[in-house]
Amino acid sequence: MPTTLLWLRRDLRLDDLPALGAAHDAADGGRVLPVFVLDPRLLEESAVRTHCLLSALESAQQAYDGAIVLRTGDPEQVVPDLVREIGASSVHISAESTPFGRRRDAAVREALPEGVPLVATGCAYAVGPGTIRNGSGDPYQVFTPFSRAWREHGWPDPAPVPKDLRWHRQAESEGMPDRPDLGDVQLPEVGEEAAHQRWEAFLGDDVTAYDEERDRADHDRTSQMSVHLKYGTIHPRTLLADLRGRRDKGAHTFATELAWREFYADVLWQQPASAWSDLKPALRGMSYDDPETDDGVAQAMQAWREGRTGYPFVDAGMRQLLAEGWMHNRLRMVTASFLVKHLHVWWPHGARHFMQQLRDGDIASNNHGWQWVAGTGTDAAPYFRVFNPVTQGERFDPSGDYVRRYLPELRHLAGKAAHQPWGADDGYAQGYPERIVEHKEAREEALRRYEAARS
Ligand SMILES: Cc1cc2nc3c(=O)[nH]c(=O)nc-3n(C[C@H](O)[C@H](O)[C@H](O)COP(=O)(O)OP(=O)(O)OC[C@H]3O[C@@H](n4cnc5c(N)ncnc54)[C@H](O)[C@@H]3O)c2cc1C
């Protein structure tokens, strides 16, 4: 009877995994060997993400009853070697849509022994990137019509776990690597069980209130599902199935947020170069300051990274990122805007820092989120809309609790006063830094550069 290989990547779950069903069907009563390749190129990118990945992998190993074989190396070498070793008849994957993933999978497909196909079934999205097209057969450039078409297209029900699964247990596995030591950084457990627990908790009260509460940084009532979606410990189809039939605005808005994730994956699939370069050429003539060649800019960027810009809302966001490997969406917008429009730094510099620090760091959502802020992406915010970091704080953290949670130097300031330490006699008494740039001047400079780029 045939043996098939299930090559797991960012789909570390047992439930609702169509590629597992395909591997099982192809084995036709034979056995499935699940494998995870520890690819040094990916493990070295970010200690935070490696920590989360290994957490998800440990959890999957338990769910798979210890059957996942771990091998270190380049998948182009490791996967074909394993196929030969066990005589696998096919290799099964969830389709990948990032530029790196697509290149890697194409190389592995080429390297497989003759007659052994690489079969992609399902992917990390409810609707596969590249599927949704407008009436002329072109991809959508703008989110709202995309999301409408995405809902109309719909998605299948979650896939059940195949019955009578039998694992191949003859191949040797390396041990599970230790998770990197991250000092004081607080990360949640990532895994299928943790994902379902988090989702159940959110489905209770928070999804109903989501529409009203999602922008309130001080209330912290978003789902925190991003890390689970990142490692595929739960599939968005499962979330959408649980929301089906709900008529409340909260559930509708939540599904729309998932659609943003799908939209950005689609944009990246259509235009892989947009990962690290401006998607829209309109601002290509923009002049930016370069932290790699200018010490003053490098220092300002370091203050931004460490949460020492002197703007409490920005600094609280950046310190949340360092402490938890996560940041509230409103803060991602405000901190990214600060780097691009107050410090005049090109967005990839900031996107790279986010990719290193975010537990949910995802090239499509992150780099297009940055381009949205920078005004260079599909459906982006207009460049001339410059967030005021103080009024943003007063609006989305009106209690000041968010700022005080992450900035001990401002805990002595009550309520909204925490957003303007310069307005209190003792505002700087606990060592909070002075502002590194003046908002009005920085805004005018951003607009001046914008006008110059446009002409
Ligand atoms: C500059 C910038 C960088 C970002 N980087 C990332 C990233 O690396 N990884 C990432 O998953 N998201 C990123 N986002 C999107 C968003 O901020 C996060 O998905 C969200 O904050 C995660 O928290 P949550 O799971 O509690 O979200 P919720 O508000 O509960 O939303 C539910 C889910 O919807 C999706 N979602 C929500 N908002 C967006 C959005 N604007 N774009 C794409 N998907 C969205 C996410 O999958 C999220 O988990 C970025 C946004 C910006 C502005």
Short mmCIF file of C-alpha atoms and ligand atoms in Angstrom, two decimals:
data_model
loop_
_atom_site.label_atom_id
_atom_site.label_comp_id
_atom_site.label_asym_id
_atom_site.label_seq_id
_atom_site.Cartn_x
_atom_site.Cartn_y
_atom_site.Cartn_z
CA MET A 1 0.00 0.00 0.00
CA PRO A 2 1.34 3.49 -0.79
CA THR A 3 2.86 5.83 1.74
CA THR A 4 2.38 9.54 1.25
CA LEU A 5 4.18 12.53 2.70
CA LEU A 6 2.40 15.44 4.33
CA TRP A 7 4.83 18.37 4.36
CA LEU A 8 3.59 20.77 7.04
CA ARG A 9 4.53 24.44 6.95
CA ARG A 10 2.29 27.25 8.20
CA ASP A 11 -0.65 24.83 8.66
CA LEU A 12 0.22 23.33 12.03
CA ARG A 13 -3.07 21.71 12.93
CA LEU A 14 -4.96 18.44 12.56
CA ASP A 15 -8.47 19.79 12.14
CA ASP A 16 -9.76 21.41 8.95
CA LEU A 17 -6.61 20.58 6.97
CA PRO A 18 -7.55 19.59 3.38
CA ALA A 19 -3.94 18.63 2.57
CA LEU A 20 -4.10 15.94 5.26
CA GLY A 21 -7.31 14.60 3.72
CA ALA A 22 -5.60 14.52 0.32
CA ALA A 23 -2.54 12.72 1.72
CA HIS A 24 -4.80 10.19 3.43
CA ASP A 25 -6.89 9.60 0.29
CA ALA A 26 -3.79 9.19 -1.86
CA ALA A 27 -2.37 6.67 0.62
CA ASP A 28 -5.51 4.64 -0.07
CA GLY A 29 -5.41 2.62 3.11
CA GLY A 30 -1.64 3.04 3.46
CA ARG A 31 0.21 5.37 5.78
CA VAL A 32 0.89 9.10 5.92
CA LEU A 33 4.22 10.52 7.08
CA PRO A 34 3.95 14.11 8.34
CA VAL A 35 7.21 16.04 8.10
CA PHE A 36 8.31 19.49 9.18
CA VAL A 37 11.53 20.87 7.72
CA LEU A 38 13.48 23.11 10.08
CA ASP A 39 14.77 25.51 7.44
CA PRO A 40 17.60 27.62 8.93
CA ARG A 41 16.72 30.50 6.58
CA LEU A 42 13.35 30.85 8.28
CA LEU A 43 14.46 30.04 11.82
CA GLU A 44 17.06 32.81 11.76
CA GLU A 45 14.69 35.58 10.70
CA SER A 46 13.11 36.44 14.04
CA ALA A 47 13.57 34.96 17.52
CA VAL A 48 9.99 35.91 18.44
CA ARG A 49 8.50 34.14 15.45
CA THR A 50 10.77 31.12 15.89
CA HIS A 51 9.53 30.87 19.47
CA CYS A 52 5.91 30.90 18.29
CA LEU A 53 6.61 28.49 15.45
CA LEU A 54 8.22 25.98 17.81
CA SER A 55 5.34 26.37 20.25
CA ALA A 56 2.90 25.58 17.41
CA LEU A 57 5.06 22.68 16.27
CA GLU A 58 5.23 21.13 19.74
CA SER A 59 1.47 21.37 19.98
CA ALA A 60 1.04 19.77 16.54
CA GLN A 61 3.46 17.01 17.51
CA GLN A 62 1.14 16.11 20.39
CA ALA A 63 -1.97 16.25 18.21
CA TYR A 64 -0.23 13.99 15.65
CA ASP A 65 0.66 11.54 18.44
CA GLY A 66 4.38 12.18 17.98
CA ALA A 67 4.34 11.16 14.30
CA ILE A 68 5.79 14.36 12.81
CA VAL A 69 9.32 13.79 11.56
CA LEU A 70 11.63 16.79 11.98
CA ARG A 71 14.56 17.30 9.65
CA THR A 72 16.89 20.29 9.42
CA GLY A 73 18.01 21.67 6.07
CA ASP A 74 16.91 23.09 2.76
CA PRO A 75 13.54 21.56 1.80
CA GLU A 76 14.79 21.22 -1.78
CA GLN A 77 17.19 18.59 -0.44
CA VAL A 78 15.34 17.25 2.61
CA VAL A 79 11.94 16.52 1.07
CA PRO A 80 13.17 14.54 -1.98
CA ASP A 81 15.62 12.62 0.27
CA LEU A 82 12.80 11.64 2.59
CA VAL A 83 10.61 10.62 -0.35
CA ARG A 84 13.36 8.24 -1.52
CA GLU A 85 14.01 6.98 2.01
CA ILE A 86 10.42 5.87 2.62
CA GLY A 87 9.37 5.32 -0.99
CA ALA A 88 6.57 7.91 -0.82
CA SER A 89 4.25 8.04 -3.81
CA SER A 90 3.20 11.69 -3.45
CA VAL A 91 3.92 14.79 -1.34
CA HIS A 92 1.04 16.88 -0.04
CA ILE A 93 1.06 20.53 0.96
CA SER A 94 -1.21 23.49 1.59
CA ALA A 95 -0.52 25.92 -1.27
CA GLU A 96 1.81 28.79 -0.43
CA SER A 97 1.36 32.26 -1.87
CA THR A 98 4.30 34.34 -0.67
CA PRO A 99 7.17 34.96 -3.13
CA PHE A 100 9.59 32.94 -0.97
CA GLY A 101 7.14 30.07 -0.48
CA ARG A 102 6.25 29.88 -4.16
CA ARG A 103 9.91 29.80 -5.22
CA ARG A 104 10.74 27.17 -2.61
CA ASP A 105 7.80 24.95 -3.59
CA ALA A 106 8.63 25.21 -7.28
CA ALA A 107 12.21 24.15 -6.51
CA VAL A 108 11.04 21.18 -4.42
CA ARG A 109 8.58 20.13 -7.13
CA GLU A 110 11.46 20.07 -9.62
CA ALA A 111 13.71 18.13 -7.28
CA LEU A 112 11.27 15.31 -6.49
CA PRO A 113 11.98 11.90 -8.01
CA GLU A 114 10.25 11.28 -11.31
CA GLY A 115 6.61 10.27 -10.94
CA VAL A 116 6.23 11.72 -7.42
CA PRO A 117 3.94 14.78 -7.60
CA LEU A 118 3.83 17.71 -5.20
CA VAL A 119 0.09 18.10 -4.63
CA ALA A 120 -1.27 21.39 -3.22
CA THR A 121 -4.70 21.15 -1.58
CA GLY A 122 -6.14 24.16 0.23
CA CYS A 123 -4.15 27.11 1.49
CA ALA A 124 -4.00 29.51 4.44
CA TYR A 125 -7.01 31.52 3.25
CA ALA A 126 -10.76 31.02 2.95
CA VAL A 127 -10.47 31.85 -0.74
CA GLY A 128 -7.14 31.13 -2.44
CA PRO A 129 -5.11 34.16 -3.56
CA GLY A 130 -5.56 34.70 -7.30
CA THR A 131 -9.15 33.40 -7.29
CA ILE A 132 -11.22 36.57 -6.94
CA ARG A 133 -11.45 38.54 -10.20
CA ASN A 134 -13.62 41.41 -11.37
CA GLY A 135 -16.01 41.28 -14.35
CA SER A 136 -13.11 41.81 -16.79
CA GLY A 137 -11.15 38.95 -15.28
CA ASP A 138 -8.62 41.26 -13.58
CA PRO A 139 -7.63 41.28 -9.92
CA TYR A 140 -9.24 43.91 -7.71
CA GLN A 141 -7.13 46.96 -6.87
CA VAL A 142 -9.44 48.24 -4.17
CA PHE A 143 -10.52 46.51 -0.98
CA THR A 144 -14.29 47.16 -0.78
CA PRO A 145 -15.27 45.56 -4.11
CA PHE A 146 -12.80 42.75 -3.40
CA SER A 147 -14.44 42.03 -0.05
CA ARG A 148 -17.90 42.05 -1.64
CA ALA A 149 -16.81 39.61 -4.34
CA TRP A 150 -15.00 37.53 -1.71
CA ARG A 151 -18.19 37.12 0.33
CA GLU A 152 -20.18 36.30 -2.79
CA HIS A 153 -17.63 33.69 -3.83
CA GLY A 154 -17.88 31.97 -0.43
CA TRP A 155 -15.79 29.11 0.91
CA PRO A 156 -16.21 25.43 1.71
CA ASP A 157 -17.09 24.08 5.14
CA PRO A 158 -14.23 23.10 7.43
CA ALA A 159 -12.67 19.79 6.41
CA PRO A 160 -13.17 16.96 8.90
CA VAL A 161 -10.19 14.99 10.26
CA PRO A 162 -9.96 11.84 8.11
CA LYS A 163 -11.10 8.63 9.81
CA ASP A 164 -8.71 5.67 10.14
CA LEU A 165 -5.58 7.79 9.83
CA ARG A 166 -2.46 5.66 10.02
CA TRP A 167 0.92 7.29 10.52
CA HIS A 168 4.13 6.01 9.03
CA ARG A 169 6.48 5.59 11.99
CA GLN A 170 9.65 4.16 10.52
CA ALA A 171 11.53 7.35 9.62
CA GLU A 172 13.90 8.84 12.16
CA SER A 173 13.23 12.29 13.53
CA GLU A 174 15.50 14.91 15.01
CA GLY A 175 14.57 16.19 18.46
CA MET A 176 12.46 19.31 18.91
CA PRO A 177 14.80 22.34 19.08
CA ASP A 178 14.68 24.49 22.22
CA ARG A 179 12.68 27.66 21.93
CA PRO A 180 14.95 30.74 21.89
CA ASP A 181 15.36 32.55 25.19
CA LEU A 182 13.54 35.86 24.87
CA GLY A 183 14.15 37.24 28.34
CA ASP A 184 11.12 39.14 29.59
CA VAL A 185 9.06 38.99 26.39
CA GLN A 186 5.61 37.60 27.14
CA LEU A 187 4.25 35.35 24.40
CA PRO A 188 1.09 33.25 24.43
CA GLU A 189 1.15 29.52 23.77
CA VAL A 190 0.54 28.93 20.10
CA GLY A 191 -1.16 25.71 19.07
CA GLU A 192 -4.42 24.22 17.92
CA GLU A 193 -5.90 23.91 21.38
CA ALA A 194 -4.80 27.40 22.40
CA ALA A 195 -6.25 28.79 19.15
CA HIS A 196 -9.64 27.19 19.76
CA GLN A 197 -9.66 28.33 23.39
CA ARG A 198 -8.85 31.91 22.40
CA TRP A 199 -11.48 31.85 19.67
CA GLU A 200 -14.19 30.44 21.98
CA ALA A 201 -13.43 33.15 24.54
CA PHE A 202 -13.65 35.85 21.88
CA LEU A 203 -16.84 34.44 20.35
CA GLY A 204 -18.60 34.94 23.68
CA ASP A 205 -18.89 38.68 24.37
CA ASP A 206 -16.16 40.29 22.36
CA VAL A 207 -17.25 39.55 18.83
CA THR A 208 -20.61 41.25 19.47
CA ALA A 209 -18.87 44.36 20.76
CA TYR A 210 -16.08 44.13 18.16
CA ASP A 211 -17.40 46.84 15.87
CA GLU A 212 -17.41 49.42 18.65
CA GLU A 213 -14.43 48.22 20.64
CA ARG A 214 -11.85 47.23 18.06
CA ASP A 215 -10.25 50.66 17.91
CA ARG A 216 -10.03 51.18 21.67
CA ALA A 217 -6.42 50.45 22.54
CA ASP A 218 -7.13 50.78 26.26
CA HIS A 219 -9.87 48.12 26.21
CA ASP A 220 -7.86 45.46 24.41
CA ARG A 221 -10.84 43.53 23.09
CA THR A 222 -9.66 42.37 19.67
CA SER A 223 -9.41 38.65 19.03
CA GLN A 224 -5.61 38.17 19.15
CA MET A 225 -6.13 35.42 16.60
CA SER A 226 -3.40 36.77 14.30
CA VAL A 227 -0.64 34.54 15.66
CA HIS A 228 -2.84 31.47 15.26
CA LEU A 229 -3.75 32.41 11.71
CA LYS A 230 -0.08 33.02 11.01
CA TYR A 231 0.97 29.47 11.96
CA GLY A 232 -2.26 27.90 10.77
CA THR A 233 -3.14 26.46 14.16
CA ILE A 234 -6.67 27.39 13.14
CA HIS A 235 -8.00 28.11 9.65
CA PRO A 236 -10.04 31.26 8.83
CA ARG A 237 -12.68 28.95 7.33
CA THR A 238 -13.32 27.59 10.82
CA LEU A 239 -13.77 31.12 12.18
CA LEU A 240 -16.07 32.10 9.31
CA ALA A 241 -18.15 28.96 9.77
CA ASP A 242 -18.73 29.93 13.42
CA LEU A 243 -19.82 33.41 12.35
CA ARG A 244 -22.26 32.13 9.74
CA GLY A 245 -25.86 33.08 10.42
CA ARG A 246 -24.95 35.85 12.85
CA ARG A 247 -26.57 39.11 11.94
CA ASP A 248 -24.80 41.42 14.40
CA LYS A 249 -22.51 44.16 13.20
CA GLY A 250 -19.62 42.86 15.28
CA ALA A 251 -19.55 39.52 13.44
CA HIS A 252 -19.85 41.28 10.07
CA THR A 253 -16.97 43.66 10.83
CA PHE A 254 -14.83 40.80 12.10
CA ALA A 255 -15.31 38.91 8.82
CA THR A 256 -14.38 42.11 6.97
CA GLU A 257 -11.09 42.23 8.89
CA LEU A 258 -10.39 38.66 7.83
CA ALA A 259 -11.10 39.83 4.28
CA TRP A 260 -8.29 42.41 4.63
CA ARG A 261 -5.91 39.54 5.35
CA GLU A 262 -7.17 37.76 2.23
CA PHE A 263 -6.98 40.94 0.13
CA TYR A 264 -3.35 41.56 1.01
CA ALA A 265 -2.45 37.93 0.29
CA ASP A 266 -4.16 38.32 -3.08
CA VAL A 267 -2.28 41.56 -3.85
CA LEU A 268 1.03 39.91 -2.96
CA TRP A 269 0.20 36.88 -5.06
CA GLN A 270 -0.60 39.09 -8.05
CA GLN A 271 2.39 41.37 -7.54
CA PRO A 272 5.19 39.59 -5.66
CA ALA A 273 7.57 42.55 -6.04
CA SER A 274 5.26 44.60 -3.80
CA ALA A 275 6.70 42.72 -0.80
CA TRP A 276 9.60 45.12 -0.54
CA SER A 277 9.00 47.90 -3.07
CA ASP A 278 6.33 50.55 -3.59
CA LEU A 279 3.28 49.05 -5.20
CA LYS A 280 2.10 52.37 -6.60
CA PRO A 281 4.61 54.30 -8.66
CA ALA A 282 3.00 57.68 -7.85
CA LEU A 283 5.28 58.25 -4.84
CA ARG A 284 8.46 56.73 -6.24
CA GLY A 285 10.00 60.18 -6.51
CA MET A 286 9.49 60.84 -2.77
CA SER A 287 12.62 61.87 -0.91
CA TYR A 288 13.23 59.98 2.32
CA ASP A 289 15.89 60.21 5.01
CA ASP A 290 18.14 57.18 5.18
CA PRO A 291 18.94 55.61 8.57
CA GLU A 292 21.76 53.65 6.95
CA THR A 293 23.76 56.68 5.89
CA ASP A 294 22.66 59.46 8.26
CA ASP A 295 23.52 59.11 11.97
CA GLY A 296 20.85 61.56 13.08
CA VAL A 297 18.17 59.56 11.30
CA ALA A 298 19.61 56.30 12.64
CA GLN A 299 19.34 57.71 16.18
CA ALA A 300 15.79 58.89 15.65
CA MET A 301 14.86 55.48 14.28
CA GLN A 302 16.47 53.82 17.29
CA ALA A 303 14.38 56.05 19.59
CA TRP A 304 11.31 54.92 17.63
CA ARG A 305 12.28 51.25 17.98
CA GLU A 306 12.81 51.61 21.73
CA GLY A 307 9.69 53.68 22.39
CA ARG A 308 11.53 56.91 23.30
CA THR A 309 10.17 59.41 20.75
CA GLY A 310 8.55 61.55 23.45
CA TYR A 311 5.07 60.92 22.02
CA PRO A 312 3.31 58.71 24.58
CA PHE A 313 0.90 56.89 22.26
CA VAL A 314 3.70 56.05 19.80
CA ASP A 315 6.07 54.98 22.56
CA ALA A 316 3.48 52.83 24.30
CA GLY A 317 2.84 51.00 21.02
CA MET A 318 6.52 50.39 20.38
CA ARG A 319 7.06 49.16 23.93
CA GLN A 320 4.07 46.85 23.67
CA LEU A 321 5.72 45.41 20.56
CA LEU A 322 8.98 44.78 22.44
CA ALA A 323 7.24 43.36 25.51
CA GLU A 324 4.63 41.14 23.85
CA GLY A 325 5.62 40.70 20.21
CA TRP A 326 2.23 42.16 19.33
CA MET A 327 0.69 45.57 18.89
CA HIS A 328 -2.87 46.78 18.66
CA ASN A 329 -3.91 47.59 15.07
CA ARG A 330 -4.51 51.29 15.79
CA LEU A 331 -1.01 51.50 17.22
CA ARG A 332 0.49 49.74 14.21
CA MET A 333 -1.02 52.49 12.07
CA VAL A 334 0.09 55.33 14.32
CA THR A 335 3.65 54.09 14.93
CA ALA A 336 4.16 53.26 11.24
CA SER A 337 2.85 56.67 10.27
CA PHE A 338 5.21 58.31 12.75
CA LEU A 339 8.24 56.65 11.18
CA VAL A 340 7.22 57.50 7.62
CA LYS A 341 5.71 60.94 8.04
CA HIS A 342 7.35 62.39 11.15
CA LEU A 343 10.81 60.87 10.70
CA HIS A 344 10.56 60.70 6.85
CA VAL A 345 11.94 57.16 6.66
CA TRP A 346 10.94 54.84 3.79
CA TRP A 347 8.48 52.19 4.97
CA PRO A 348 10.60 49.01 4.33
CA HIS A 349 12.94 50.04 7.18
CA GLY A 350 10.02 49.96 9.59
CA ALA A 351 8.41 46.90 8.02
CA ARG A 352 11.65 44.99 8.59
CA HIS A 353 11.66 45.89 12.29
CA PHE A 354 8.02 44.81 12.62
CA MET A 355 8.78 41.51 10.87
CA GLN A 356 11.53 40.86 13.40
CA GLN A 357 9.45 41.70 16.46
CA LEU A 358 5.87 40.69 15.65
CA ARG A 359 4.70 37.24 16.66
CA ASP A 360 2.16 37.41 13.83
CA GLY A 361 4.70 38.92 11.38
CA ASP A 362 3.25 38.13 7.98
CA ILE A 363 4.79 39.50 4.81
CA ALA A 364 1.46 40.20 3.06
CA SER A 365 -0.40 41.86 5.94
CA ASN A 366 2.64 43.61 7.35
CA ASN A 367 4.21 45.01 4.23
CA HIS A 368 0.90 46.03 2.69
CA GLY A 369 -0.23 47.44 6.04
CA TRP A 370 2.92 49.57 5.93
CA GLN A 371 2.22 50.59 2.35
CA TRP A 372 -1.33 51.53 3.30
CA VAL A 373 0.08 53.91 5.90
CA ALA A 374 2.85 55.18 3.62
CA GLY A 375 0.40 55.91 0.81
CA THR A 376 2.21 53.66 -1.67
CA GLY A 377 -0.03 50.58 -1.60
CA THR A 378 -3.24 49.40 -3.17
CA ASP A 379 -6.16 51.23 -1.65
CA ALA A 380 -3.82 53.18 0.59
CA ALA A 381 -4.57 56.08 2.90
CA PRO A 382 -3.79 59.30 1.03
CA TYR A 383 -0.27 60.46 1.85
CA PHE A 384 -1.38 63.90 2.94
CA ARG A 385 -3.43 62.42 5.81
CA VAL A 386 -0.85 62.61 8.60
CA PHE A 387 -1.88 61.10 11.93
CA ASN A 388 -1.47 63.44 14.86
CA PRO A 389 0.02 61.11 17.50
CA VAL A 390 -1.46 63.10 20.38
CA THR A 391 -5.05 63.37 19.19
CA GLN A 392 -4.93 59.74 18.04
CA GLY A 393 -3.99 58.80 21.60
CA GLU A 394 -6.68 60.95 23.16
CA ARG A 395 -9.26 59.45 20.84
CA PHE A 396 -8.36 55.76 20.98
CA ASP A 397 -7.00 55.64 24.54
CA PRO A 398 -9.24 58.25 26.19
CA SER A 399 -8.66 56.79 29.65
CA GLY A 400 -4.87 56.93 29.20
CA ASP A 401 -4.73 53.36 30.56
CA TYR A 402 -2.96 52.00 27.49
CA VAL A 403 -0.17 54.55 27.75
CA ARG A 404 0.27 54.01 31.48
CA ARG A 405 0.33 50.21 31.01
CA TYR A 406 3.46 50.39 28.86
CA LEU A 407 5.14 53.60 30.05
CA PRO A 408 5.99 53.46 33.76
CA GLU A 409 7.45 56.98 33.48
CA LEU A 410 3.95 58.36 32.93
CA ARG A 411 2.01 56.40 35.53
CA HIS A 412 1.84 59.42 37.82
CA LEU A 413 -0.28 61.29 35.25
CA ALA A 414 -4.02 60.63 35.57
CA GLY A 415 -6.51 60.16 32.74
CA LYS A 416 -5.81 61.91 29.45
CA ALA A 417 -2.94 63.90 30.96
CA ALA A 418 -0.72 60.90 30.21
CA HIS A 419 -0.94 61.85 26.53
CA GLN A 420 0.60 65.29 27.07
CA PRO A 421 3.35 65.19 29.70
CA TRP A 422 4.48 68.62 28.47
CA GLY A 423 1.23 70.03 29.84
CA ALA A 424 1.85 68.93 33.46
CA ASP A 425 4.31 70.53 35.92
CA ASP A 426 5.65 67.11 36.89
CA GLY A 427 5.19 65.54 33.41
CA TYR A 428 8.87 64.68 33.05
CA ALA A 429 9.50 63.98 36.74
CA GLN A 430 9.82 60.22 36.22
CA GLY A 431 12.32 60.37 33.36
CA TYR A 432 10.06 60.35 30.29
CA PRO A 433 12.03 61.71 27.27
CA GLU A 434 11.34 65.00 25.47
CA ARG A 435 9.82 64.89 21.98
CA ILE A 436 12.43 64.14 19.30
CA VAL A 437 10.52 66.07 16.61
CA GLU A 438 7.84 68.70 16.65
CA HIS A 439 4.55 67.46 15.18
CA LYS A 440 3.60 70.58 13.24
CA GLU A 441 7.02 70.98 11.63
CA ALA A 442 7.31 67.28 10.80
CA ARG A 443 3.86 67.32 9.21
CA GLU A 444 4.67 70.35 7.09
CA GLU A 445 7.93 68.75 5.96
CA ALA A 446 6.06 65.54 5.00
CA LEU A 447 3.58 67.55 2.94
CA ARG A 448 6.35 69.57 1.30
CA ARG A 449 8.08 66.35 0.19
CA TYR A 450 4.76 64.97 -1.00
CA GLU A 451 4.09 68.01 -3.19
CA ALA A 452 7.62 67.84 -4.58
CA ALA A 453 7.21 64.13 -5.41
CA ARG A 454 3.92 64.77 -7.16
CA SER A 455 5.22 67.55 -9.35
C1 LIG B 1 1.73 48.70 9.73
C2 LIG B 1 0.90 47.46 9.95
C3 LIG B 1 1.52 46.22 10.06
C4 LIG B 1 0.75 45.06 10.25
N1 LIG B 1 1.42 43.84 10.33
C5 LIG B 1 0.67 42.69 10.43
C6 LIG B 1 1.32 41.42 10.45
O1 LIG B 1 2.54 41.30 10.33
N2 LIG B 1 0.54 40.31 10.60
C7 LIG B 1 -0.81 40.40 10.72
O2 LIG B 1 -1.47 39.36 10.87
N3 LIG B 1 -1.44 41.58 10.67
C8 LIG B 1 -0.75 42.73 10.54
N4 LIG B 1 -1.39 43.95 10.52
C9 LIG B 1 -2.87 43.96 10.55
C10 LIG B 1 -3.49 44.07 11.97
O3 LIG B 1 -2.91 45.12 12.67
C11 LIG B 1 -3.35 42.78 12.77
O4 LIG B 1 -3.82 41.69 12.01
C12 LIG B 1 -4.16 42.82 14.06
O5 LIG B 1 -3.78 43.91 14.86
C13 LIG B 1 -3.94 41.52 14.82
O6 LIG B 1 -4.62 41.52 16.04
P1 LIG B 1 -5.96 40.69 16.26
O7 LIG B 1 -5.75 39.28 15.84
O8 LIG B 1 -6.41 40.94 17.66
O9 LIG B 1 -6.94 41.41 15.22
P2 LIG B 1 -8.50 41.49 15.13
O10 LIG B 1 -8.91 42.92 15.16
O11 LIG B 1 -9.17 40.60 16.10
O12 LIG B 1 -8.79 40.98 13.63
C14 LIG B 1 -9.02 39.61 13.32
C15 LIG B 1 -8.09 39.16 12.25
O13 LIG B 1 -8.34 39.87 11.05
C16 LIG B 1 -7.12 40.09 10.35
N5 LIG B 1 -6.86 41.53 10.24
C17 LIG B 1 -7.35 42.51 11.04
N6 LIG B 1 -6.95 43.72 10.60
C18 LIG B 1 -6.19 43.48 9.50
C19 LIG B 1 -5.49 44.34 8.60
N7 LIG B 1 -5.51 45.68 8.71
N8 LIG B 1 -4.79 43.76 7.61
C20 LIG B 1 -4.76 42.43 7.45
N9 LIG B 1 -5.42 41.57 8.27
C21 LIG B 1 -6.12 42.10 9.28
C22 LIG B 1 -6.02 39.43 11.16
O14 LIG B 1 -5.83 38.13 10.65
C23 LIG B 1 -6.63 39.39 12.55
O15 LIG B 1 -6.11 38.36 13.35
C24 LIG B 1 -0.65 45.13 10.33
C25 LIG B 1 -1.26 46.38 10.23
C26 LIG B 1 -0.51 47.54 10.04
C27 LIG B 1 -1.19 48.86 9.94
#
